[in-house]
mmCIF file of C-alpha atoms in Angstrom:
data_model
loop_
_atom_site.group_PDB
_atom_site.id
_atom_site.type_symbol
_atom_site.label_atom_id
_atom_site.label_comp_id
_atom_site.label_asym_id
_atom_site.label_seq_id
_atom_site.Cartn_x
_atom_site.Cartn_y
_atom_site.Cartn_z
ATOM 1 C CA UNK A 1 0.000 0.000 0.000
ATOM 2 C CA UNK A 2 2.789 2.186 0.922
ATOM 3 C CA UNK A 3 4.281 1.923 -2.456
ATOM 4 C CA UNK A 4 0.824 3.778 -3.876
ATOM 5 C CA UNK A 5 0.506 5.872 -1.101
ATOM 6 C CA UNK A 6 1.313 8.963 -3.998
ATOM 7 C CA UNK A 7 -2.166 8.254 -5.641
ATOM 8 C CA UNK A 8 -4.241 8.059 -2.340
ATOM 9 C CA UNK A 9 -4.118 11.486 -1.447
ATOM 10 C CA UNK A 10 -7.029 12.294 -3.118
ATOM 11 C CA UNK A 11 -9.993 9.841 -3.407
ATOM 12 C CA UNK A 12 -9.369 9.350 0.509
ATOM 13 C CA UNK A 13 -9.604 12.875 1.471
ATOM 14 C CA UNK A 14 -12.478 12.824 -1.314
ATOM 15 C CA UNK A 15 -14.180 10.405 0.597
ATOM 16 C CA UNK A 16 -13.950 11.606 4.168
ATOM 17 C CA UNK A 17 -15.750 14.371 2.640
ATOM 18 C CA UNK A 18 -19.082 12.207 1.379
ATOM 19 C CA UNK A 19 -19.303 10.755 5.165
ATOM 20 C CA UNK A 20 -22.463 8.686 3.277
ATOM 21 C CA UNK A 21 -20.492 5.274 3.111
ATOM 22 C CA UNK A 22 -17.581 6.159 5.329
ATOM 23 C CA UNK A 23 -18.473 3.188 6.948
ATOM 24 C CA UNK A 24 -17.426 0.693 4.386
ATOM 25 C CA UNK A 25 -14.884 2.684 3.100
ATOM 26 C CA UNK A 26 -11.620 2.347 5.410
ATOM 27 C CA UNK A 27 -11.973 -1.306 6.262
ATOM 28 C CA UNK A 28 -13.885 -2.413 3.138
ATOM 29 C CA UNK A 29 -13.593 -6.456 2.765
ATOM 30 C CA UNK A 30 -13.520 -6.332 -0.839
ATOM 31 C CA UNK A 31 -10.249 -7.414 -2.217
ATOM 32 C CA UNK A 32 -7.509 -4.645 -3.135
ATOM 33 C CA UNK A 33 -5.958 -4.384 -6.150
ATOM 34 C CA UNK A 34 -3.000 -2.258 -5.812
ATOM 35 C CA UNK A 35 -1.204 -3.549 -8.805
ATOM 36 C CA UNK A 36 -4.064 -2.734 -11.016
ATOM 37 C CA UNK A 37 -4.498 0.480 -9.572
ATOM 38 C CA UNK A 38 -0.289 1.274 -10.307
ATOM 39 C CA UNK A 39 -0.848 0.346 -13.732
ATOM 40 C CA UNK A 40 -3.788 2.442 -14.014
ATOM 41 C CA UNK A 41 -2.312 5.166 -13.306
ATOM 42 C CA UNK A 42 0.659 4.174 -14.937
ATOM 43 C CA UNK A 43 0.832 4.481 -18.389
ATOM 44 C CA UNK A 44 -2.033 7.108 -18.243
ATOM 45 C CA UNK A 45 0.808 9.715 -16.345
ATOM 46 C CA UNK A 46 3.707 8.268 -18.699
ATOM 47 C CA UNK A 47 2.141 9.631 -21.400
ATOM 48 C CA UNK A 48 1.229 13.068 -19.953
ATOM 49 C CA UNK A 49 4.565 13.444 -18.447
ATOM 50 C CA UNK A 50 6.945 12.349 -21.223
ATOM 51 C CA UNK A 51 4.169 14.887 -23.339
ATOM 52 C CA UNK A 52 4.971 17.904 -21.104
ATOM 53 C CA UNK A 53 8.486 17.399 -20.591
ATOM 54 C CA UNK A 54 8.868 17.078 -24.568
ATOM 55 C CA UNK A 55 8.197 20.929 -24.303
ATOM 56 C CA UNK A 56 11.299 21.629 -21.557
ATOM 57 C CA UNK A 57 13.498 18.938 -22.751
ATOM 58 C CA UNK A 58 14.758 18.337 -26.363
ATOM 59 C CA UNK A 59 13.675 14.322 -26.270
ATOM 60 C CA UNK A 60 13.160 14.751 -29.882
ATOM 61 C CA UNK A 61 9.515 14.663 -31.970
ATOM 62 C CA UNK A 62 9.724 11.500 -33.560
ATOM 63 C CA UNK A 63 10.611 9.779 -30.255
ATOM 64 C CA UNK A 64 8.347 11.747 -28.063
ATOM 65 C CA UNK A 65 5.517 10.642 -30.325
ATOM 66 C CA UNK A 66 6.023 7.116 -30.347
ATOM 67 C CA UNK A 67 6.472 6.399 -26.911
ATOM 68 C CA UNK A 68 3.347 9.245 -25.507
ATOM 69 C CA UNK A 69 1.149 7.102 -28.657
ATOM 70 C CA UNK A 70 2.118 3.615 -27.537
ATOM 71 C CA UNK A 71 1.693 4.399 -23.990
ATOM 72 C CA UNK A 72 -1.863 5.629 -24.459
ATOM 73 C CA UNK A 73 -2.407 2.725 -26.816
ATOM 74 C CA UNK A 74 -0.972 0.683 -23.576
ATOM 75 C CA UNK A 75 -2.999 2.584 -21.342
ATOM 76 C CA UNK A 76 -6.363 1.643 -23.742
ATOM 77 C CA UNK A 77 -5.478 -1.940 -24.071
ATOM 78 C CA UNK A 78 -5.145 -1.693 -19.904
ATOM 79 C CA UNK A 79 -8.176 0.078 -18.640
ATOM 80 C CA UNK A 80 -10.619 -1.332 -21.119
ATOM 81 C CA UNK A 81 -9.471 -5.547 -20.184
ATOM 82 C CA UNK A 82 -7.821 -5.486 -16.901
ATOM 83 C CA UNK A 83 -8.276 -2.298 -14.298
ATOM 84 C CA UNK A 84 -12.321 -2.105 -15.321
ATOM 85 C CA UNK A 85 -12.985 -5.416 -14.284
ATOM 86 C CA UNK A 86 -10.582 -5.446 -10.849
ATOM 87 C CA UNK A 87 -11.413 -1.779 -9.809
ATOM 88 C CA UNK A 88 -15.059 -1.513 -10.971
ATOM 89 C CA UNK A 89 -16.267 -5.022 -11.779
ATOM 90 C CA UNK A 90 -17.256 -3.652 -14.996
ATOM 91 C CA UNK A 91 -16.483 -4.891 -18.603
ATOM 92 C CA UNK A 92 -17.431 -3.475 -21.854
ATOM 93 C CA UNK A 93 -17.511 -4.994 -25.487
ATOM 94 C CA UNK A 94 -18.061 -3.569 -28.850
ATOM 95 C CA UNK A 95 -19.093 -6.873 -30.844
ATOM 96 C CA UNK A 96 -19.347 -6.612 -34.947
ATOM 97 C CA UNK A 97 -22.437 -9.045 -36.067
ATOM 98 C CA UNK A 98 -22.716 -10.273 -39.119
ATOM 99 C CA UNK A 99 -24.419 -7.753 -41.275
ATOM 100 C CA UNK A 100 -21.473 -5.362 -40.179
ATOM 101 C CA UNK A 101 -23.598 -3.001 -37.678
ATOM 102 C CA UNK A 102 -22.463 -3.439 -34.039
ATOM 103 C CA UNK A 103 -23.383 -3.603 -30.713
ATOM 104 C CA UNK A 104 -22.228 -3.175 -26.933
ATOM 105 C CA UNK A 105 -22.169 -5.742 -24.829
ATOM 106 C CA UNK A 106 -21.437 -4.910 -20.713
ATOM 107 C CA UNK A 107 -20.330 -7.255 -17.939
ATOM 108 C CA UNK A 108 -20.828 -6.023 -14.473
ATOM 109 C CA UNK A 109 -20.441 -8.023 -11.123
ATOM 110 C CA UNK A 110 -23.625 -9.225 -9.227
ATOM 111 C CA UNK A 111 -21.684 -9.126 -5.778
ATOM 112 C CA UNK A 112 -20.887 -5.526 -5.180
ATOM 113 C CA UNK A 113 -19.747 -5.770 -1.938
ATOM 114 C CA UNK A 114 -16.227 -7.095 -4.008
ATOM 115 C CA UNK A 115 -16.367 -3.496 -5.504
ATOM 116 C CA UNK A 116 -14.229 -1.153 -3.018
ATOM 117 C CA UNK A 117 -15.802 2.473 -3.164
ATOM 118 C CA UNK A 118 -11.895 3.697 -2.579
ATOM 119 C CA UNK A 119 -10.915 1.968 -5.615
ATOM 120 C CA UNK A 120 -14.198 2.846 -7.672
ATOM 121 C CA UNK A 121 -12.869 5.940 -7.305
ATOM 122 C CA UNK A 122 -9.555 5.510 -7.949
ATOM 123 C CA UNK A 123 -10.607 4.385 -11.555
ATOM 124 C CA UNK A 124 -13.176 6.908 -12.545
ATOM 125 C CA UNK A 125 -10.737 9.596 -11.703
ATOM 126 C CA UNK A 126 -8.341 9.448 -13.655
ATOM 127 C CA UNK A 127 -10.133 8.086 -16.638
ATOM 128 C CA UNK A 128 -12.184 11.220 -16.530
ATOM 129 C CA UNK A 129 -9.205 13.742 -15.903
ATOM 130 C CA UNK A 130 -6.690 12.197 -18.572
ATOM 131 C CA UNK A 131 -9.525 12.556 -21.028
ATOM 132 C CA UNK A 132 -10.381 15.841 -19.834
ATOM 133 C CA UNK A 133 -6.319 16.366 -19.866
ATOM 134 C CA UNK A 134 -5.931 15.328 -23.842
ATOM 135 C CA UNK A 135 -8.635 17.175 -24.671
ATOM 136 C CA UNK A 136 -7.496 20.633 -23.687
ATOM 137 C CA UNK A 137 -4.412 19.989 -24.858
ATOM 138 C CA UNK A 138 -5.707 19.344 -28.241
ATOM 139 C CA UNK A 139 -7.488 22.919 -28.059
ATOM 140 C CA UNK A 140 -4.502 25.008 -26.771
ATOM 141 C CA UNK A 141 -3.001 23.015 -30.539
ATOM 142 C CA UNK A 142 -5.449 23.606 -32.307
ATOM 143 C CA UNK A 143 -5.591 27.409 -31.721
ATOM 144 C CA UNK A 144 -1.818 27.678 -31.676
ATOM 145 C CA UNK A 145 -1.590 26.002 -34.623
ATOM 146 C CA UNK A 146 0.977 23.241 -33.477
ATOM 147 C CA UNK A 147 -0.699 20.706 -36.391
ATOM 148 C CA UNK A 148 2.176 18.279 -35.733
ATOM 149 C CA UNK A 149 1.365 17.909 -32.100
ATOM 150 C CA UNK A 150 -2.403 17.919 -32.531
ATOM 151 C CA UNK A 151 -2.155 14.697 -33.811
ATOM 152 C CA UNK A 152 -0.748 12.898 -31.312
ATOM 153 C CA UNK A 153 -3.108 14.585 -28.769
ATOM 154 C CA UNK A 154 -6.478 13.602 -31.206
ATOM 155 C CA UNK A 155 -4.763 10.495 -30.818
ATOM 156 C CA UNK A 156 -4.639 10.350 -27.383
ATOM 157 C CA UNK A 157 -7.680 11.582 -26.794
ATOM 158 C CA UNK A 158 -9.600 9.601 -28.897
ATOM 159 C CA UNK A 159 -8.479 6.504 -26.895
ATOM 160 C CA UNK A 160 -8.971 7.832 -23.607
ATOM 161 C CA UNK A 161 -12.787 8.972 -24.622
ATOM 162 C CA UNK A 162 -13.341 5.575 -26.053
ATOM 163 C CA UNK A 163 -13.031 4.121 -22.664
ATOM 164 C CA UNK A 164 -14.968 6.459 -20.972
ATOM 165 C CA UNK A 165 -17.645 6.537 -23.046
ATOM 166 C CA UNK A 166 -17.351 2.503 -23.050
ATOM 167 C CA UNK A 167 -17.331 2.490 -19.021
ATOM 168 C CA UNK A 168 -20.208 5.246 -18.326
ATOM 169 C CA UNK A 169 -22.135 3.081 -21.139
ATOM 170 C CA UNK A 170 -21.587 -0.375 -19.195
ATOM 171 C CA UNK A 171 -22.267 1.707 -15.443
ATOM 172 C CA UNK A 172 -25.278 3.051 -16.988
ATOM 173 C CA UNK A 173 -26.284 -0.780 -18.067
ATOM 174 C CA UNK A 174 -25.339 -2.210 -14.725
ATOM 175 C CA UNK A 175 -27.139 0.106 -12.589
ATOM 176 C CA UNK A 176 -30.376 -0.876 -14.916
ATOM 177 C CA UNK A 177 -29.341 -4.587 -14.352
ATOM 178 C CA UNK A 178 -29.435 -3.914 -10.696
ATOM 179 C CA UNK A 179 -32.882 -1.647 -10.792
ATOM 180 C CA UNK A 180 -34.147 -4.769 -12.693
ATOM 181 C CA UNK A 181 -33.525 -7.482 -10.106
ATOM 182 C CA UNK A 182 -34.568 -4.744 -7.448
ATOM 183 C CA UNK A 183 -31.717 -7.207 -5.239
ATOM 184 C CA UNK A 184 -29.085 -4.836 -4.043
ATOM 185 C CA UNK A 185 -28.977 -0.643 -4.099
ATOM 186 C CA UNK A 186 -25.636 -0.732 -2.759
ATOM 187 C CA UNK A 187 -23.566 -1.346 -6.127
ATOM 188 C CA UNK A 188 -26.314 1.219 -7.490
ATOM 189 C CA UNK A 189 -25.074 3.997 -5.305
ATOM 190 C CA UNK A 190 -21.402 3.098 -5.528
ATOM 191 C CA UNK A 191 -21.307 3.882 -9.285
ATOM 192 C CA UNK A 192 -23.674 6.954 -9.017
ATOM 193 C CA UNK A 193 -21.736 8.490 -6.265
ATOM 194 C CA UNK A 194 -18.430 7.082 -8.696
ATOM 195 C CA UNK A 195 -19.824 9.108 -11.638
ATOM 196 C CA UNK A 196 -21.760 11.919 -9.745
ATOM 197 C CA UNK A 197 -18.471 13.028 -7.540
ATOM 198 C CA UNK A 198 -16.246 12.416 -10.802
ATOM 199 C CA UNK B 1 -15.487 -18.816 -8.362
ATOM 200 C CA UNK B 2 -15.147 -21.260 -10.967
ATOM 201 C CA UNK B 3 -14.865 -20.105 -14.307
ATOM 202 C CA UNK B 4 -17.238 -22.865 -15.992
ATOM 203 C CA UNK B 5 -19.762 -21.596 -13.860
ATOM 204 C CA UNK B 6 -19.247 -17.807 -14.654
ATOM 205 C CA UNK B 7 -19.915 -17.590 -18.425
ATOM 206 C CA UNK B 8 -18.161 -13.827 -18.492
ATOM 207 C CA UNK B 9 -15.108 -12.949 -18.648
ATOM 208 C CA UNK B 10 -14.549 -10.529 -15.823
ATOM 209 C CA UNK B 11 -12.324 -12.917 -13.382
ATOM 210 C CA UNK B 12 -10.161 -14.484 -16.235
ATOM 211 C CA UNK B 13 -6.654 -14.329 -15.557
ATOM 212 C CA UNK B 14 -4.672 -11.032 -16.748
ATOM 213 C CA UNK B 15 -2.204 -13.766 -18.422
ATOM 214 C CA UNK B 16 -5.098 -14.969 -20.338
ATOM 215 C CA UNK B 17 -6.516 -11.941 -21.534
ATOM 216 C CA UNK B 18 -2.943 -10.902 -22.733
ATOM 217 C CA UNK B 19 -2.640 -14.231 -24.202
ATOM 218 C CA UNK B 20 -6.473 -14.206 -26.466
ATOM 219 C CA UNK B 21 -5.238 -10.354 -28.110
ATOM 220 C CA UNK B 22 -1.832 -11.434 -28.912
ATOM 221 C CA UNK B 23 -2.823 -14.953 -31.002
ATOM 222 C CA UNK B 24 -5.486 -12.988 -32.458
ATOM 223 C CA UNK B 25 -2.905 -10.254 -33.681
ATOM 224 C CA UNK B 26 -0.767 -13.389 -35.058
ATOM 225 C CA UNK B 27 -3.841 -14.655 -36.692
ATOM 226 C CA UNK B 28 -4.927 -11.943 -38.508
ATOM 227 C CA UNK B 29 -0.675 -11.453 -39.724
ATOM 228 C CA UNK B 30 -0.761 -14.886 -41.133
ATOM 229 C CA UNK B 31 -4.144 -14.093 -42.776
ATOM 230 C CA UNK B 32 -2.588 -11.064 -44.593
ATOM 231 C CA UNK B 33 0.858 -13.009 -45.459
ATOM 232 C CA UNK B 34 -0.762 -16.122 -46.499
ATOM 233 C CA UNK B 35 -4.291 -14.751 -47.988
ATOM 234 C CA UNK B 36 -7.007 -17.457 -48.356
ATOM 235 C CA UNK B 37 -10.460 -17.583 -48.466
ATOM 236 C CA UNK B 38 -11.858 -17.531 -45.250
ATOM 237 C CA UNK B 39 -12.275 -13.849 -44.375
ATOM 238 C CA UNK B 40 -15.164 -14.347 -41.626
ATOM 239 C CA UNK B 41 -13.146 -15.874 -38.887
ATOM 240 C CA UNK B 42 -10.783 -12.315 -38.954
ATOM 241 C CA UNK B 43 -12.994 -9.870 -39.711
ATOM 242 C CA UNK B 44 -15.270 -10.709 -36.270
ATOM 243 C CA UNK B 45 -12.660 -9.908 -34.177
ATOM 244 C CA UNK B 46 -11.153 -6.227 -34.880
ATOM 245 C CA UNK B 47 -8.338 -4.743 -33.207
ATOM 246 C CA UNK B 48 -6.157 -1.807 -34.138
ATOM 247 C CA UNK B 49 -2.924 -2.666 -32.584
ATOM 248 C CA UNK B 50 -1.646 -4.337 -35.468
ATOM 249 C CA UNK B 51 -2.235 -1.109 -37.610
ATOM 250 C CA UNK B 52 -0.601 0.988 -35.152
ATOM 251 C CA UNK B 53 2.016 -1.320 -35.056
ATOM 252 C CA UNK B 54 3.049 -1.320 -38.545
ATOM 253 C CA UNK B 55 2.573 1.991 -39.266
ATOM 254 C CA UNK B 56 4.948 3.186 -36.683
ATOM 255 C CA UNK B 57 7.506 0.908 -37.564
ATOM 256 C CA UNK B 58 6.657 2.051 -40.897
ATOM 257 C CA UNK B 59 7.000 6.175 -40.515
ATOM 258 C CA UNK B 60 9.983 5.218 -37.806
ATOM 259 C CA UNK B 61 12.009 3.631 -40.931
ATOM 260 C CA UNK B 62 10.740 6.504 -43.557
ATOM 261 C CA UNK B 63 11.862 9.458 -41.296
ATOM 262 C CA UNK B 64 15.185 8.148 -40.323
ATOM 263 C CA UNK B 65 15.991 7.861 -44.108
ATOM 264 C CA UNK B 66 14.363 11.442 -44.790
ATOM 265 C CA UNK B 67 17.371 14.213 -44.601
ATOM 266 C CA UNK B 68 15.428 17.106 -43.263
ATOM 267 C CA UNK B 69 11.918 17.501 -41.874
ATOM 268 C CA UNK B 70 11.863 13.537 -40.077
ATOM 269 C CA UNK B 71 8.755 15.258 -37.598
ATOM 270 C CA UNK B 72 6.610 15.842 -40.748
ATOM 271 C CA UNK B 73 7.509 12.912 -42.846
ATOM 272 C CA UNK B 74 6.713 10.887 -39.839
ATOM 273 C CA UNK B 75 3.563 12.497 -39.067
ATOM 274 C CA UNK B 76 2.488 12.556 -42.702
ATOM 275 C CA UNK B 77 2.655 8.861 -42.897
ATOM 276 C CA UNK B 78 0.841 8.628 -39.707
ATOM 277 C CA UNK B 79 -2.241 11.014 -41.161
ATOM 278 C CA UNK B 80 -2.295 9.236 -44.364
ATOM 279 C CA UNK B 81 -1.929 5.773 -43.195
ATOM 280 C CA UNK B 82 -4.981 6.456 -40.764
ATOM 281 C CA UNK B 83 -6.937 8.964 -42.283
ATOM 282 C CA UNK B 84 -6.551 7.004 -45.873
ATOM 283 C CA UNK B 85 -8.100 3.900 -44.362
ATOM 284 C CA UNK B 86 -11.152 5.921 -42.453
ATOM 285 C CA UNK B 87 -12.053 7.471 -45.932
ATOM 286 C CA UNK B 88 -11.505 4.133 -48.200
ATOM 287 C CA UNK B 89 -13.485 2.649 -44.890
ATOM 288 C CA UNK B 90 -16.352 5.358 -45.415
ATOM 289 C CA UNK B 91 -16.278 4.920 -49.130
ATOM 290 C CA UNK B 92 -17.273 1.343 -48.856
ATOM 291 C CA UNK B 93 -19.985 1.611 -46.506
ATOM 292 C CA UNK B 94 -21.619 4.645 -48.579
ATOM 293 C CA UNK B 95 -21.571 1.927 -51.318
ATOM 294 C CA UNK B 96 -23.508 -0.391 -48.893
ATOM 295 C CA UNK B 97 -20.562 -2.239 -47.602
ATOM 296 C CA UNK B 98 -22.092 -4.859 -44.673
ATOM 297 C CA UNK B 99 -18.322 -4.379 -42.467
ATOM 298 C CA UNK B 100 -18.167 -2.297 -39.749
ATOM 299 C CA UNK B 101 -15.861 1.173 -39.913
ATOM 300 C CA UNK B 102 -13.154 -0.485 -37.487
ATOM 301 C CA UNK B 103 -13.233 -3.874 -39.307
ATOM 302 C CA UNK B 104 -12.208 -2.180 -41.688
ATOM 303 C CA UNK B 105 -9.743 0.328 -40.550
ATOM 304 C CA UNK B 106 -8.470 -2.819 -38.799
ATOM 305 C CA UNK B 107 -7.997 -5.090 -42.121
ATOM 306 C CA UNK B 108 -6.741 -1.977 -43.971
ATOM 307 C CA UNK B 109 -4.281 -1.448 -41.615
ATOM 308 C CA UNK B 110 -3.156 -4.928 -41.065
ATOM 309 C CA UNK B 111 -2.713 -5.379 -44.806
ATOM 310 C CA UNK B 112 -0.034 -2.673 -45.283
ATOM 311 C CA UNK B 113 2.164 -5.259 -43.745
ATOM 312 C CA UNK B 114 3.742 -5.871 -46.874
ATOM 313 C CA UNK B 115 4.744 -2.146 -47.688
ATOM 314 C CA UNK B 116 6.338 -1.909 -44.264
ATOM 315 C CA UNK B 117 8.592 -5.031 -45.128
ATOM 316 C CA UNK B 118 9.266 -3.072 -48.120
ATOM 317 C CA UNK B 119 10.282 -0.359 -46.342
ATOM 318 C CA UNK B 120 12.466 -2.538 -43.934
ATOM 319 C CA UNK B 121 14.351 -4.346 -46.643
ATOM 320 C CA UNK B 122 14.919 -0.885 -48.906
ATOM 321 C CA UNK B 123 16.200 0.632 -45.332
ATOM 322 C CA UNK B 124 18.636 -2.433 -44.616
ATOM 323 C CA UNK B 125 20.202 -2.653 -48.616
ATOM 324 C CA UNK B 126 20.717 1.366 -48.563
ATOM 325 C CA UNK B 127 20.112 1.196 -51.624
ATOM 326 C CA UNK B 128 17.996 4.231 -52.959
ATOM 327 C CA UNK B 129 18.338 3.664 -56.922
ATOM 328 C CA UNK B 130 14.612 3.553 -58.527
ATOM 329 C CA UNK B 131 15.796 0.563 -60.038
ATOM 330 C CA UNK B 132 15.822 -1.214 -56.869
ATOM 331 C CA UNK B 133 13.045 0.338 -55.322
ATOM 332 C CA UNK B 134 10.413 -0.093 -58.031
ATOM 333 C CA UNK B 135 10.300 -3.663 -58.439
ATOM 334 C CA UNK B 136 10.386 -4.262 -54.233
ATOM 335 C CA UNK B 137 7.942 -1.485 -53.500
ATOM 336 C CA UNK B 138 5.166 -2.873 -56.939
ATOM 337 C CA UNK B 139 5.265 -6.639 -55.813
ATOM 338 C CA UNK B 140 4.751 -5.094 -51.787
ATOM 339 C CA UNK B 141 1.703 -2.983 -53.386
ATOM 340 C CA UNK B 142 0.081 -6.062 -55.532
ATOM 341 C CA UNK B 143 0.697 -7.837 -52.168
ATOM 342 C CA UNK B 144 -0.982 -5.672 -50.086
ATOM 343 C CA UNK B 145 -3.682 -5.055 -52.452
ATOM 344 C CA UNK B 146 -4.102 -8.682 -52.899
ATOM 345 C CA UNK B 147 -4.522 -9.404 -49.310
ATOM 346 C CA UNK B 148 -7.111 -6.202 -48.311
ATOM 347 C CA UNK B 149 -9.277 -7.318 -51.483
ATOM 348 C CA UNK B 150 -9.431 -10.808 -50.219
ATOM 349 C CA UNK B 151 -11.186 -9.438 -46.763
ATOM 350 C CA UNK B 152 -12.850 -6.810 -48.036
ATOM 351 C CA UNK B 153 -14.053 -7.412 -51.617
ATOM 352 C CA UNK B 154 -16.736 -9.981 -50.579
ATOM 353 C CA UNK B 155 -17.900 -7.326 -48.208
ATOM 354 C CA UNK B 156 -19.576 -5.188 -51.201
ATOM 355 C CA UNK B 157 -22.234 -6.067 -53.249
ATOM 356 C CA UNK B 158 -21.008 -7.642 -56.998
ATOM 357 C CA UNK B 159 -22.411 -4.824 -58.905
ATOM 358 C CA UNK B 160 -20.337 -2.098 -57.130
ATOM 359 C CA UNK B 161 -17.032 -3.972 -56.302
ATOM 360 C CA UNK B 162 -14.953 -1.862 -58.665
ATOM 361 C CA UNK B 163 -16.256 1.089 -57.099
ATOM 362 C CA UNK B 164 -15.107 0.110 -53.372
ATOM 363 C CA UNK B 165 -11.729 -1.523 -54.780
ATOM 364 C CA UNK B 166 -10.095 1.225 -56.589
ATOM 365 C CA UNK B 167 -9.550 3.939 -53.661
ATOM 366 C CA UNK B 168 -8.018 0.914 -51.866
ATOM 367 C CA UNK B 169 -5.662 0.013 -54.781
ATOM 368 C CA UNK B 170 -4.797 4.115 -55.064
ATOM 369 C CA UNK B 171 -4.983 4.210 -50.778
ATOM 370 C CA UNK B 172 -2.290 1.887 -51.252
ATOM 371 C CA UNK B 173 -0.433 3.605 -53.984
ATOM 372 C CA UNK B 174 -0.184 6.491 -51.885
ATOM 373 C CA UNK B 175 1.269 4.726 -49.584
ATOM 374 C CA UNK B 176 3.713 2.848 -51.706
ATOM 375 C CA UNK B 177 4.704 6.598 -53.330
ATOM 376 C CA UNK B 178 5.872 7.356 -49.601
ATOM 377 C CA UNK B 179 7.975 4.639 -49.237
ATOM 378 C CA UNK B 180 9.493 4.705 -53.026
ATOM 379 C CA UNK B 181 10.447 8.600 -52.607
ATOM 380 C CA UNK B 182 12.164 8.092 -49.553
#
C-alpha cells in the first residue's frame, strides 16, 4: 500500500468528505488491487509526463511521439481488459455481427460488496481527468496552430474517450441490471456516487 | 469462483486476456501473409494494434531515411496511413458495404504489412536507386492489395465492387509513393 501511497491522497480525502459510506470505506472487505491500480495510473501519467516534458526537454519529436502514442495505446489496451474489471467489476464490449452493424455488450459483477468504493474511485478519476487532460491539450493546438502535435493529442484523446464513453455506457447498463432485479442498491449507489463526484 | 460456472469474462486471468489479443494479432498477420479464403473468422474480431504497429515501424524507418523535416515525414505517414483507411473505410460503406468502420480500418491497416517489409528491406540494402526500389515497393503494393481485397471485396455487393476496390488500390499507392520517394 505504501508503495501507492502517492495516488491516495485524493480519493481518501475525497471520501472523508461524502461521510455517506464512510463506513465501508476504510476497512472495506472487498479485495484490493493495488497492482491494477499502479498500472492504471501508470501508463495514463507516462504519457502526460513524457508529453509535457517534450516541451522543456529536447527528447526529440519523432521519439516523443512514439512512446506518448504507444503508452496511451498501452494505457487503452489496460483500462478497457484489466483495471475495469478489478477496480469496478465492470467490462465493456463492442461486438461486430454479421451484417457489419455493431453492438455493446457490458459485464458487471452481481456481488458488489467485491467493488471497493476507494478503488471505484480511484478508476473513474483518472479516466475522466486524462480525457479531460488530452482534450485541452488538443485545443490550446489547435488554436496555436501546433498541427504536428495535434495529432498525437487527437490520438490520445480519442483513446482515452473511447473508454470512458465505453465504461459510463456499461455503469449506466449495470445500474439498470441492478434496478431490474430490485436485489441490491448498494452497487447502485457506488457507481452513481463514482460518476456523480467524478 | 469457478470459471465454468461464470460464463463472463470478468475474473479471467490477466495472463489470459494478454494471451487471447496477442494470437489474435498473429492470426490476422498470417491471414494477410498467407491470404485465403476464409475472411469471416478475422474480420469478427477487430483490433487496431496491429495497424498501429506497422505503421509506426513504418513512418519510424521513412523518417530516419528522410534528410530534413523527419517530424513531418513521420507524421504525414501517420495522417495518411490512418486517415486514408477511415475514408476508403467510409467509401465502402456509402456503397452499402455490410463491415463495420473499425473492421475495416483494422484489415486496412493490417494489410499494409507488406509495404512496411518493403520499407524494412529498402532501409537495410541502402540502396535508394529507382531501379531497386520499383520492383520491391510494386510486388509489396500487388501484395498488399491482394490481401485487403481478399477481406474486403466480398464485403460489397457484386455490382459495385470496382467502385469500393479502386480507392483501396490508389490508398495503397499512396502509400507505396511514400515509401518509393524516400
Amino acid at each position: 500500500m505504501m508503495k501507492y501511497s502517492p495516488f491516495q491522497d485524493e480519493p481518501s480525502s475525497d471520501n472523508n468528505n461524502n461521510g455517506q459510506n464512510s463506513e465501508s470505506q476504510p476497512q472495506s472487505n472487498a479485495p484490493k488491487h493495488p497492482i491494477s491500480v499502479f498500472f492504471h495510473l501508470f501508463f495514463k501519467i507516462v504519457a502526460v509526463a513524457i508529453f509535457i516534458l517534450s516541451s522543456f526537454v529536447n527528447i526529440g519529436f519523432v521519439l516523443t511521439f512514439i512512446i506518448v502514442t504507444l503508452s496511451s495505446a498501452f494505457d487503452f489496451w489496460v483500462t478497457k481488459n484489466v483495471t475495469g474489471r478489478k477496480l469496478v467489476g465492470l467490462r465493456w464490449w463492442n461486438q461486430i455481427k454479421e451484417d457489419g452493424t455493431n453492438n455493446w455488450v457490458f459485464e458487471s459483477v452481481q456481488d458488489k460488496s467485491q467493488v471497493n468504493p476507494a478503488e471505484s474511485l480511484m478508476f473513474w478519476v483518472p479516466v475522466l481527468a486524462f480525457t479531460a487532460a488530452w482534450f485541452v491539450f488538443s485545443i490550446i493546438s489547435l488554436f496555436g496552430l501546433s498541427f504536428l502535435w495535434l495529432v498525437v493529442e487527437i490520438v490520445c484523446f480519442l483513446l482515452a474517450g473511447a473508454n470512458l464513453l465505453g465504461y459510463i455506457k456499461c455503469a449506466k447498463d449495470a445500474r439498470k441490471k441492478v434496478k431490474g432485479m430490485a436485489q441490491s442498491y448498494i452497487v447502485g449507489t457506488i457507481v452513481n456516487q463514482a460518476i456523480n463526484r467524478v | 469462483m469457478i470459471e465454468s460456472e461464470n460464463p463472463n469474462t470478468l475474473d479471467e486471468p490477466v495472463i489470459q486476456t494478454i494471451l487471447r489479443d496477442l494470437k489474435m494479432i498473429g492470426f490476422k498477420l498470417y491471414h494477410v501473409i498467407l491470404p485465403r479464403g476464409n475472411a469471416a473468422n478475422v474480420l469478427r474480431d477487430w483490433d487496431l494494434w496491429g495497424p498501429l504497429i506497422l505503421c509506426l515501424v513504418m513512418a519510424i524507418f521513412l523518417s530516419i531515411s528522410a534528410e530534413e523535416q523527419k517530424a513531418l515525414e513521420f507524421t504525414i505517414v501517420f495522417v495518411v496511413v490512418w486517415c486514408g483507411a477511415a475514408i476508403v473505410t467510409v467509401n465502402g460503406q456509402l456503397l452499402c458495404g455490410n463491415i463495420s468502420f473499425f473492421q475495416s480500418v483494422c484489415i486496412l491497416g493490417y494489410c499494409i504489412f507488406p509495404l512496411t517489409i518493403a520499407t524494412i528491406i529498402i532501409w537495410i540494402i541502402q540502396n535508394f536507386t529507382m531501379i531497386v526500389k520499383l520492383p520491391i515497393v510494386g510486388g509489396a503494393w500487388f501484395w498488399s492489395s491482394f490481401a485487403s481485397y481478399g477481406f474486403l471485396g466480398s464485403s460489397v455487393p457484386e455490382s459495385r465492387r470496382l467502385l469500393a476496390v479502386y480507392p483501396v488500390l490508389l490508398f495503397y499507392l499512396v502509400i507505396a509513393w511514400l515509401v518509393v520517394v524516400q
